[in-house]
Coordinates of C-alpha atoms in Angstrom, one line a residue:
Chain A
M240 CA 115.4 48.0 123.7
P241 CA 115.3 50.5 126.5
F242 CA 115.8 49.4 130.1
F243 CA 115.0 51.6 133.2
P244 CA 116.8 51.8 136.6
V245 CA 114.9 50.2 139.6
E246 CA 114.7 51.9 142.9
T247 CA 115.0 48.5 144.8
P248 CA 116.6 46.0 142.7
V249 CA 115.1 42.7 142.3
I250 CA 117.3 39.9 143.6
A251 CA 117.2 36.5 142.4
N252 CA 119.6 33.8 143.4
G253 CA 121.7 36.7 145.0
M254 CA 122.1 38.7 142.0
P255 CA 120.4 41.5 141.0
V256 CA 118.2 41.6 137.9
R257 CA 117.9 43.9 135.1
L258 CA 114.4 44.7 134.1
V259 CA 113.7 45.3 130.6
A260 CA 110.5 47.4 129.7
N261 CA 109.1 47.1 126.0
A262 CA 105.5 47.8 124.9
V263 CA 103.6 44.7 124.7
S264 CA 100.5 44.5 122.7
A265 CA 97.6 42.5 124.6
G266 CA 95.5 41.9 121.4
F267 CA 96.2 39.5 118.4
P268 CA 99.1 40.9 116.7
S269 CA 98.4 42.0 112.9
P270 CA 99.9 39.5 110.7
A271 CA 101.0 42.5 108.2
G272 CA 102.4 44.4 111.1
D273 CA 106.0 43.4 110.1
D274 CA 105.6 43.6 106.5
L275 CA 104.7 47.2 106.1
E276 CA 107.0 48.8 103.2
D277 CA 107.0 52.3 101.9
E278 CA 105.1 52.9 98.7
I279 CA 106.9 51.9 95.5
D280 CA 108.3 55.4 94.2
P281 CA 109.8 54.6 90.5
I282 CA 110.9 58.2 90.4
S283 CA 113.6 57.7 92.9
W284 CA 114.7 54.8 90.8
V285 CA 115.0 57.2 87.9
V286 CA 116.6 59.9 89.9
R287 CA 120.0 58.8 91.2
H288 CA 121.4 62.5 92.2
P289 CA 118.4 64.5 93.2
S290 CA 120.4 67.7 93.7
S291 CA 121.6 67.5 89.8
T292 CA 118.7 66.2 88.3
F293 CA 116.4 68.5 86.4
W294 CA 113.3 67.6 84.4
W295 CA 112.7 68.7 81.0
R296 CA 109.7 68.3 78.5
V297 CA 110.7 66.6 75.0
E298 CA 109.5 68.3 71.7
G299 CA 110.1 65.9 68.7
D300 CA 111.2 62.4 67.9
C301 CA 114.6 62.8 67.2
L302 CA 115.2 60.1 70.0
W303 CA 112.6 57.8 69.1
D304 CA 114.8 54.8 68.6
A305 CA 116.2 55.6 72.3
G306 CA 112.6 55.1 73.6
I307 CA 112.0 59.0 73.8
R308 CA 109.1 60.6 72.2
D309 CA 107.5 63.8 71.5
G310 CA 105.8 65.1 74.7
D311 CA 107.6 63.0 77.3
I312 CA 109.1 64.3 80.3
I313 CA 112.9 63.4 80.7
A314 CA 115.0 63.4 84.0
V315 CA 118.5 65.0 83.1
D316 CA 121.5 64.6 85.6
R317 CA 124.2 67.1 85.2
A318 CA 126.5 64.8 87.2
G319 CA 125.9 61.9 84.9
K320 CA 129.0 60.4 83.1
R321 CA 129.3 61.7 79.6
R322 CA 130.0 58.5 77.7
V323 CA 129.5 57.8 74.2
G324 CA 126.3 56.0 73.3
R325 CA 124.6 57.8 75.9
A326 CA 121.8 60.2 75.2
V327 CA 122.4 63.8 76.5
L328 CA 121.4 67.4 76.5
A329 CA 123.6 69.6 74.9
V330 CA 124.0 73.3 74.1
V331 CA 124.7 74.3 70.7
E332 CA 125.0 77.8 69.4
G333 CA 122.8 78.8 72.3
A334 CA 120.1 76.1 72.0
V335 CA 119.5 73.0 73.8
T336 CA 119.2 69.9 72.1
A337 CA 118.6 66.1 72.8
K338 CA 120.9 63.7 71.1
M339 CA 123.0 60.8 71.4
L340 CA 126.9 61.2 71.9
R341 CA 128.6 59.4 69.1
K342 CA 132.3 59.3 68.2
R343 CA 133.8 58.9 64.8
D344 CA 137.3 59.1 63.5
G345 CA 138.4 60.7 66.9
R346 CA 135.6 63.2 66.7
Y347 CA 132.3 63.7 68.7
F348 CA 128.9 64.2 67.1
L349 CA 125.7 64.8 68.5
A350 CA 123.4 62.0 66.4
P351 CA 119.9 61.6 66.4
A352 CA 118.4 58.2 67.2
N353 CA 115.6 57.9 64.6
S354 CA 115.7 55.2 61.9
K355 CA 112.4 56.5 60.1
E356 CA 113.2 60.3 59.8
S357 CA 116.6 61.9 59.0
F358 CA 118.2 64.5 61.3
P359 CA 121.6 65.9 60.8
D360 CA 124.5 64.8 62.9
I361 CA 126.1 67.9 64.6
E362 CA 130.0 68.0 65.5
L363 CA 130.8 68.9 68.8
T364 CA 132.9 72.1 68.7
E365 CA 134.7 73.9 71.4
D366 CA 131.7 76.2 71.8
S367 CA 129.0 73.4 72.3
E368 CA 128.9 72.2 76.0
I369 CA 127.0 68.9 77.2
W370 CA 124.5 70.0 79.7
G371 CA 123.8 66.9 81.1
V372 CA 123.0 62.9 80.6
I373 CA 119.4 61.8 80.1
A374 CA 118.7 59.6 83.3
G375 CA 115.4 58.4 82.4
V376 CA 112.0 59.3 80.8
V377 CA 108.6 59.4 82.1
R378 CA 105.4 59.1 79.7
R379 CA 101.6 58.9 80.4
Y380 CA 99.0 57.6 78.3
D381 CA 95.4 58.8 77.9
L382 CA 92.8 57.1 80.2
E383 CA 89.5 58.6 78.6
Chain B
M103 CA 145.0 76.1 116.2
K104 CA 142.3 78.2 114.8
R105 CA 139.3 77.0 113.3
P106 CA 138.7 77.5 109.5
I107 CA 135.8 79.0 108.5
A108 CA 134.7 79.4 104.9
I109 CA 132.1 81.1 103.1
S110 CA 131.0 80.3 99.7
D111 CA 128.9 82.5 97.6
S112 CA 127.8 83.0 93.8
A113 CA 128.5 86.3 92.3
N114 CA 125.3 87.6 90.6
F115 CA 123.4 84.5 91.9
Y116 CA 119.9 85.3 90.5
V117 CA 121.8 85.7 87.0
S118 CA 123.6 82.7 87.3
A119 CA 120.2 80.9 88.3
E120 CA 118.5 82.2 85.2
R121 CA 121.4 81.0 82.9
I122 CA 121.0 77.5 83.8
F123 CA 118.1 77.0 81.6
D124 CA 118.8 79.5 79.3
P125 CA 121.9 79.3 77.2
T126 CA 121.2 82.4 75.2
L127 CA 121.8 84.4 78.4
K128 CA 125.7 83.5 78.2
N129 CA 128.0 86.4 77.6
V130 CA 125.2 88.9 77.4
P131 CA 124.2 91.6 79.8
V132 CA 121.5 90.6 82.1
I133 CA 119.7 92.0 84.9
V134 CA 117.1 90.8 87.6
L135 CA 114.8 93.3 88.9
S136 CA 113.3 93.6 92.5
N137 CA 110.1 92.8 93.6
N138 CA 107.5 94.8 91.6
D139 CA 109.9 95.1 88.8
G140 CA 111.3 98.5 90.3
C141 CA 115.0 98.2 90.0
A142 CA 117.9 96.0 89.2
V143 CA 118.9 93.8 92.0
A144 CA 121.2 91.4 90.5
R145 CA 123.6 92.3 87.3
S146 CA 125.8 90.0 85.2
D147 CA 129.3 91.1 84.7
E148 CA 128.5 92.4 81.3
A149 CA 125.7 94.5 82.8
K150 CA 127.9 96.0 85.5
A151 CA 130.4 96.7 82.8
L152 CA 127.7 98.8 81.0
G153 CA 127.4 100.9 84.1
I154 CA 124.2 99.4 85.5
K155 CA 124.2 100.1 89.1
M156 CA 122.9 98.1 92.0
G157 CA 119.2 99.4 92.7
E158 CA 119.0 101.6 89.7
P159 CA 115.1 102.1 88.6
L160 CA 114.1 100.1 85.6
H161 CA 112.6 103.3 84.1
L162 CA 116.0 105.0 84.1
L163 CA 117.9 102.1 82.2
Q164 CA 115.5 102.0 79.2
D165 CA 118.0 103.5 76.9
K166 CA 120.9 101.2 77.8
I167 CA 118.5 98.3 77.7
K168 CA 117.5 99.1 74.1
A169 CA 121.2 100.1 73.1
H170 CA 122.9 96.9 74.3
G171 CA 120.1 94.5 74.0
V172 CA 120.4 93.8 78.0
R173 CA 118.0 91.0 79.0
V174 CA 115.6 91.7 81.7
F175 CA 114.2 89.7 84.3
S176 CA 111.6 89.9 87.1
S177 CA 112.6 88.2 90.1
N178 CA 111.6 84.5 90.2
Y179 CA 112.2 83.6 93.6
T180 CA 110.8 79.9 93.5
L181 CA 113.4 79.0 90.6
Y182 CA 116.2 80.9 92.8
G183 CA 115.1 79.0 96.1
D184 CA 115.2 75.7 94.5
I185 CA 118.7 76.2 93.0
S186 CA 120.0 77.8 96.4
R187 CA 118.6 74.6 97.8
R188 CA 120.5 72.4 95.6
V189 CA 123.6 74.3 96.1
V190 CA 123.5 73.8 99.9
E191 CA 122.8 69.8 99.3
V192 CA 126.3 70.0 97.4
Y193 CA 128.1 71.8 100.3
E194 CA 126.7 69.3 102.5
D195 CA 128.6 66.7 100.7
F196 CA 131.9 68.5 101.6
T197 CA 131.5 69.6 105.2
P198 CA 129.1 68.4 108.2
N199 CA 128.3 72.2 109.1
V200 CA 126.7 74.2 106.9
E201 CA 125.3 77.6 108.1
I202 CA 123.0 79.0 105.5
Y203 CA 123.3 82.8 105.6
S204 CA 121.4 84.1 102.8
I205 CA 119.8 82.8 99.5
D206 CA 123.3 82.6 98.1
E207 CA 125.8 82.5 100.8
C208 CA 126.6 80.0 103.3
F209 CA 129.3 79.8 106.0
L210 CA 131.1 76.3 106.1
D211 CA 133.0 74.7 108.9
F212 CA 136.2 73.8 107.1
G213 CA 138.0 72.4 110.3
G214 CA 139.7 69.4 110.1
F215 CA 140.6 68.9 106.3
K216 CA 144.1 68.5 105.4
D217 CA 144.2 70.3 102.2
R218 CA 141.8 72.9 102.3
D219 CA 142.5 74.7 99.1
K220 CA 142.2 71.3 97.2
H221 CA 138.9 70.6 99.2
A222 CA 137.6 74.0 98.4
R223 CA 138.4 73.7 94.7
A224 CA 136.7 70.4 94.6
M225 CA 133.5 71.8 96.0
R226 CA 133.4 74.6 93.8
R227 CA 134.0 72.4 90.6
E228 CA 131.3 70.1 91.9
V229 CA 128.8 73.0 92.4
L230 CA 129.5 74.2 88.9
R231 CA 129.3 70.5 87.5
R232 CA 126.0 69.6 89.2
I233 CA 124.1 72.6 89.4
G234 CA 125.7 75.1 86.9
V235 CA 126.4 77.8 89.4
P236 CA 130.0 79.4 89.8
V237 CA 130.7 80.4 93.4
R238 CA 133.7 81.8 95.1
I239 CA 135.0 80.7 98.3
G240 CA 136.9 82.5 101.1
I241 CA 138.5 80.9 104.2
A242 CA 139.8 82.4 107.4
P243 CA 139.8 81.9 111.0
T244 CA 137.0 84.4 111.5
K245 CA 133.8 85.1 109.5
T246 CA 134.9 88.7 108.8
L247 CA 138.0 87.6 107.5
A248 CA 136.5 84.9 105.4
K249 CA 134.2 87.5 103.8
C250 CA 137.1 89.6 103.0
A251 CA 138.7 86.5 101.5
N252 CA 135.8 86.0 99.2
D253 CA 135.3 89.3 98.2
I254 CA 139.1 89.3 97.1
A255 CA 138.5 86.0 95.5
K256 CA 135.5 87.4 93.6
K257 CA 137.2 90.4 92.3
N258 CA 140.4 88.8 91.3
P259 CA 140.3 86.0 88.5
I260 CA 143.9 84.8 89.2
F261 CA 142.8 83.1 92.6
G262 CA 140.4 80.8 90.5
G263 CA 137.6 81.4 92.8
V264 CA 139.2 80.2 96.1
L265 CA 141.3 82.1 98.5
D266 CA 142.5 81.0 101.8
V267 CA 144.1 83.5 104.4
M268 CA 144.5 81.2 107.4
D269 CA 148.0 82.1 106.9
D270 CA 148.9 85.3 108.8
A271 CA 151.5 86.5 106.4
L272 CA 149.0 86.1 103.5
A273 CA 146.6 87.9 105.0
T274 CA 148.9 91.0 105.9
W275 CA 149.6 91.0 102.0
L276 CA 146.0 90.9 101.1
L277 CA 143.7 93.0 103.6
P278 CA 144.9 96.4 102.0
M279 CA 142.9 95.2 98.9
V280 CA 139.9 95.4 100.7
P281 CA 138.3 99.2 101.3
V282 CA 137.2 99.4 104.7
G283 CA 133.6 100.1 103.4
D284 CA 133.4 96.8 102.0
I285 CA 134.1 95.0 105.2
W286 CA 131.2 92.8 106.6
G287 CA 129.4 94.7 109.1
I288 CA 130.6 98.2 108.4
G289 CA 127.9 100.7 107.3
C290 CA 128.2 104.1 105.4
K291 CA 128.3 106.2 108.6
T292 CA 131.0 104.1 110.2
D293 CA 132.9 104.1 106.9
A294 CA 132.9 107.9 106.8
K295 CA 134.1 108.0 110.4
L296 CA 136.8 105.6 109.9
Q297 CA 138.1 107.2 106.7
K298 CA 138.5 110.5 108.7
L299 CA 140.7 108.6 111.2
G300 CA 142.9 107.5 108.3
I301 CA 141.3 103.9 108.1
Y302 CA 140.8 103.2 104.5
T303 CA 141.6 99.4 104.2
A304 CA 140.7 96.3 106.2
A305 CA 144.7 96.1 107.1
D306 CA 144.2 99.3 109.1
P307 CA 141.5 98.2 111.8
R308 CA 143.8 95.3 112.7
D309 CA 146.3 97.7 114.6
M310 CA 143.5 99.9 116.1
P311 CA 143.0 99.4 119.6
T312 CA 139.6 97.8 120.6
K313 CA 139.1 100.7 123.1
Q314 CA 139.1 103.2 120.2
A315 CA 137.0 101.1 117.9
R316 CA 134.3 101.2 120.7
A317 CA 134.5 104.8 121.3
V318 CA 134.3 105.5 117.2
G319 CA 131.5 103.0 116.5
S320 CA 130.0 100.7 118.8
V321 CA 130.4 97.1 120.2
V322 CA 129.9 95.8 116.8
L323 CA 132.9 97.6 115.4
E324 CA 134.9 96.5 118.3
R325 CA 133.7 92.9 117.4
T326 CA 134.7 93.6 113.7
V327 CA 138.2 94.8 115.0
L328 CA 138.9 91.8 116.7
E329 CA 137.6 89.5 114.0
L330 CA 139.9 91.2 111.6
Q331 CA 142.8 90.6 114.1
G332 CA 141.8 86.8 113.7
E333 CA 139.7 86.2 117.1
A334 CA 136.5 84.7 116.2
C335 CA 133.6 86.7 117.9
I336 CA 130.9 85.8 115.5
A337 CA 130.0 82.0 116.5
F338 CA 129.8 79.4 113.8
D339 CA 126.0 78.5 114.3
D340 CA 124.0 76.1 112.4
I341 CA 121.0 76.3 114.5
E342 CA 118.4 78.5 113.2
P343 CA 117.4 81.0 116.1
Q344 CA 113.9 80.9 117.4
R345 CA 111.7 83.0 115.5
K346 CA 110.2 86.0 117.6
G347 CA 108.0 87.4 114.8
M348 CA 107.3 87.5 111.3
A349 CA 105.9 89.7 108.3
V350 CA 104.4 89.2 105.2
T351 CA 104.3 92.5 103.2
R352 CA 104.3 93.3 99.6
S353 CA 104.1 96.4 97.2
A354 CA 100.8 96.4 94.9
G355 CA 101.3 96.1 91.4
T356 CA 98.7 98.8 90.8
P357 CA 97.6 101.3 93.5
M358 CA 94.4 100.0 95.7
M359 CA 92.0 102.6 95.9
D360 CA 88.9 100.9 97.9
F361 CA 88.7 98.6 101.2
D362 CA 87.7 95.7 99.4
T363 CA 91.0 95.7 97.2
V364 CA 93.3 96.4 100.3
F365 CA 91.5 93.7 102.3
Q366 CA 92.0 91.1 99.6
A367 CA 95.8 91.8 99.8
V368 CA 95.7 91.7 103.5
T369 CA 93.9 88.2 103.3
A370 CA 96.4 86.8 101.2
H371 CA 99.2 88.0 103.4
A372 CA 97.5 86.7 106.5
T373 CA 96.9 83.4 104.7
R374 CA 100.8 83.3 103.8
A375 CA 101.8 84.2 107.4
A376 CA 99.4 81.4 108.9
E377 CA 100.9 78.7 106.6
K378 CA 104.4 79.9 107.6
L379 CA 103.4 79.7 111.3
R380 CA 102.1 76.1 110.6
Q381 CA 105.4 75.2 108.7
H382 CA 107.4 75.9 111.7
G383 CA 104.7 74.7 114.2
L384 CA 104.2 78.1 115.9
V385 CA 101.2 80.1 116.9
A386 CA 100.8 83.9 117.0
G387 CA 99.5 86.0 119.7
T388 CA 99.4 89.5 118.3
L389 CA 98.8 90.6 114.6
T390 CA 99.2 94.0 113.1
V391 CA 97.8 95.1 109.8
F392 CA 99.3 98.0 108.1
F393 CA 98.9 99.8 104.8
H394 CA 100.1 103.1 103.5
T395 CA 100.3 105.3 100.2
N396 CA 103.3 105.8 98.0
R397 CA 105.5 108.0 100.4
H398 CA 107.4 109.3 97.7
R399 CA 104.8 110.6 95.7
L400 CA 104.2 113.9 97.9
D401 CA 102.2 115.3 95.3
R402 CA 99.4 112.8 96.2
P403 CA 97.4 112.6 99.3
Q404 CA 99.0 110.5 101.9
Y405 CA 97.5 108.2 104.5
S406 CA 99.1 105.4 106.4
G407 CA 96.9 103.0 108.9
S408 CA 97.9 100.5 111.4
R409 CA 96.1 98.5 113.9
S410 CA 97.2 95.8 116.2
T411 CA 95.0 93.1 118.0
R412 CA 95.5 90.0 120.3
I413 CA 94.4 86.7 119.1
T414 CA 93.0 84.7 121.8
P415 CA 93.2 81.9 122.2
M416 CA 96.7 82.0 120.1
S417 CA 96.4 80.5 116.6
S418 CA 97.8 79.6 113.5
D419 CA 94.5 78.9 111.8
T420 CA 94.2 80.8 108.3
F421 CA 90.4 81.8 109.3
D422 CA 91.5 83.2 112.9
L423 CA 94.2 85.3 111.3
V424 CA 92.2 86.6 108.4
E425 CA 89.0 87.3 110.8
A426 CA 91.5 89.4 113.1
A427 CA 93.2 91.0 110.0
R428 CA 89.7 92.1 109.0
R429 CA 88.9 93.7 112.5
C430 CA 92.2 95.5 112.2
A431 CA 91.8 96.8 108.6
Q432 CA 88.3 98.0 109.3
A433 CA 89.7 99.7 112.3
A434 CA 92.4 101.4 110.3
W435 CA 90.2 102.4 107.5
L436 CA 89.8 106.1 107.2
K437 CA 86.2 106.9 108.1
G438 CA 83.9 109.3 106.3
E439 CA 83.7 110.7 102.9
G440 CA 86.2 112.7 101.2
Q441 CA 89.8 112.0 99.5
V442 CA 90.4 108.8 97.7
F443 CA 93.8 107.3 98.4
G444 CA 96.0 105.1 96.4
F445 CA 97.4 102.5 98.6
T446 CA 100.6 100.9 97.3
K447 CA 101.7 98.7 100.1
A448 CA 99.9 96.7 102.6
G449 CA 101.0 94.2 105.0
I450 CA 100.7 92.0 108.2
M451 CA 103.1 91.5 111.0
L452 CA 102.6 88.6 113.7
A453 CA 104.3 88.9 117.0
D454 CA 104.4 87.0 120.3
L455 CA 105.1 83.5 118.5
I456 CA 105.5 80.3 120.6
R457 CA 105.5 76.8 119.8
F458 CA 102.2 75.1 119.1
E459 CA 102.9 72.8 122.3
D460 CA 103.7 75.5 124.5
R461 CA 100.7 77.7 123.7
P462 CA 98.6 78.8 126.9
L463 CA 95.3 77.1 127.1
T464 CA 92.4 79.8 128.0
L465 CA 89.4 79.0 130.2
F466 CA 86.6 79.6 128.0
D467 CA 88.3 78.2 124.6
V468 CA 85.6 78.0 122.0
E469 CA 86.0 74.5 120.6
K470 CA 86.9 74.1 117.3
P471 CA 87.8 70.5 117.0
K472 CA 87.9 70.7 113.1
S473 CA 90.3 73.4 112.7
A474 CA 93.5 71.3 112.7
A475 CA 92.1 68.8 110.3
L476 CA 90.8 71.8 108.1
M477 CA 94.2 73.4 107.9
S478 CA 96.2 70.3 107.1
A479 CA 93.9 69.6 104.3
L480 CA 94.3 73.2 103.0
D481 CA 98.1 72.8 103.3
Q482 CA 98.0 69.5 101.5
V483 CA 95.7 70.6 98.6
N484 CA 97.9 73.8 98.2
N485 CA 101.2 71.6 98.5
R486 CA 99.9 69.1 95.9
F487 CA 98.3 71.4 93.3
G488 CA 100.0 74.4 93.7
K489 CA 100.0 77.5 95.8
K490 CA 96.8 79.2 95.8
T491 CA 94.5 76.4 94.5
L492 CA 92.3 76.9 97.6
V493 CA 92.1 80.4 98.9
L494 CA 89.6 82.2 101.1
A495 CA 87.0 84.1 98.9
S496 CA 87.9 87.3 100.6
E497 CA 91.5 87.2 98.8
G498 CA 89.3 87.9 95.6
M499 CA 89.5 86.3 92.2
K500 CA 91.4 89.1 90.1
R501 CA 94.2 90.2 92.5
P502 CA 94.8 93.5 91.2
W503 CA 97.1 94.1 94.2
Q504 CA 99.2 91.4 93.0
L505 CA 103.0 92.2 92.4
R506 CA 104.1 93.4 88.8
S507 CA 106.6 90.8 87.2
D508 CA 106.3 91.1 83.7
H509 CA 109.4 89.7 82.8
R510 CA 109.5 86.5 85.2
S511 CA 111.1 83.5 83.8
P512 CA 109.2 80.1 84.0
R513 CA 109.5 78.2 87.3
Y514 CA 111.5 75.6 85.7
T515 CA 112.3 73.5 88.5
T516 CA 109.0 73.4 90.6
R517 CA 106.1 73.3 88.3
L518 CA 105.0 70.7 85.6
T519 CA 103.7 73.3 83.4
D520 CA 106.9 75.3 83.4
L521 CA 109.2 72.7 82.4
P522 CA 112.2 73.8 80.2
V523 CA 111.7 72.4 76.6
V524 CA 114.4 70.5 74.6
R525 CA 114.0 69.6 71.0

């Protein structure tokens, strides 16, 4: 709260009084005035690290069981932790693929998540690289 | 204690940006072309190894491109700008003071960090991890020395991308590795002059008397010598200087033969300039239009036209600027019958810029109460739905004057329709 110096001090009971100036509304205060909040922004809930998050479009259903379908837009965070069981984007032989990161017998695999169709597991080699971790998915449905 | 300044930049930044989304570009020669696909402005190390030079025209490179499978890209500044912004965001996690020097170079205040080398390596690792762009970092007590350190770090892999020359002895050992022509701020002419005086590397000017430096070159060289001696003359400045003028100019993809086409290009440039003015909260007082034929084609008829006009009252309204540009373009257009010219470049320049709040009010202002609302609506529409969603009709529909960019990669990070695809 700002206060302003006053040329002639106001004296009360022999002591100078500090004057506090603040905007005062003369009308009836809006009952909603104190409750205004920002609009809900689910994207900021998905994107934890804006600078390292990039959006990709998904083609194919190999992550269907993980809730990711053909045509979805996914947020991929390059700074996300590469943990077994997470959905990741990986670069294998020059191509980018979206798969689950799995571990079996001490070896890492890129595995599909689709119980209806079968896709092959790909073993991670020294030449392959995890591009980023899938941070969220955005889907929209037809309205017409 | 001298304050450490770091410069971080990416070697072959445009190529690095292209490589983020296209893994097939890894370990193969890649070049990125200048505006209008004229010449190579960025080359991967593999392309450099093939002997492709900076600025080499595309048409002279066709044989090498075919023989070695060089991947060719038009410049995609939308993508590079976005990647650059993200890199700066990572820097900002490592130092409170970042001065953006160019799209791929930043000066960073490294004062107050105990283990600078470790800090710099952590920063480098984070940029690579979070964005995927490799950067090199040079640290020194002055900007010029930091540039030298960065240069050495780039050329010698043994440094692992980070070189700190705050230590005098290390600087003395390293500076002989930097040719005098590679020093920041030393141009070809000064380079030649210094070579004649027996000054070949960055180590030599350190022993040069400043008076002599001023005699050979100018105040600029004197400043460079002082900076090489470790005395900071170029301030660390994180405040953008107030803009005094601005220009929007482009080469045309195909020569513009008639007034309407030239004016379409001029309208587009004036529209862009007005947008930039509004972004910075400025208004302009003077506008210049120019257009000219290809000066390198002396076998063709040459003409260059330009006119300036005052904009009163000073304005950032697209309609005001385009109207002023139309008057200029018409006045500069060659009258009468006769030769047909092929104009390859058109542009507009704005001068006399001041902040909107400071603009002088004129006595007989024509009231245009809706201008601000209209411009804000225009900017919002173009922001939300993409550039050039709403344009003035005088910009034309076909835009034959537009730049050639036959090999541009998608705008991966800024357009929903251009998102990279994963299968």
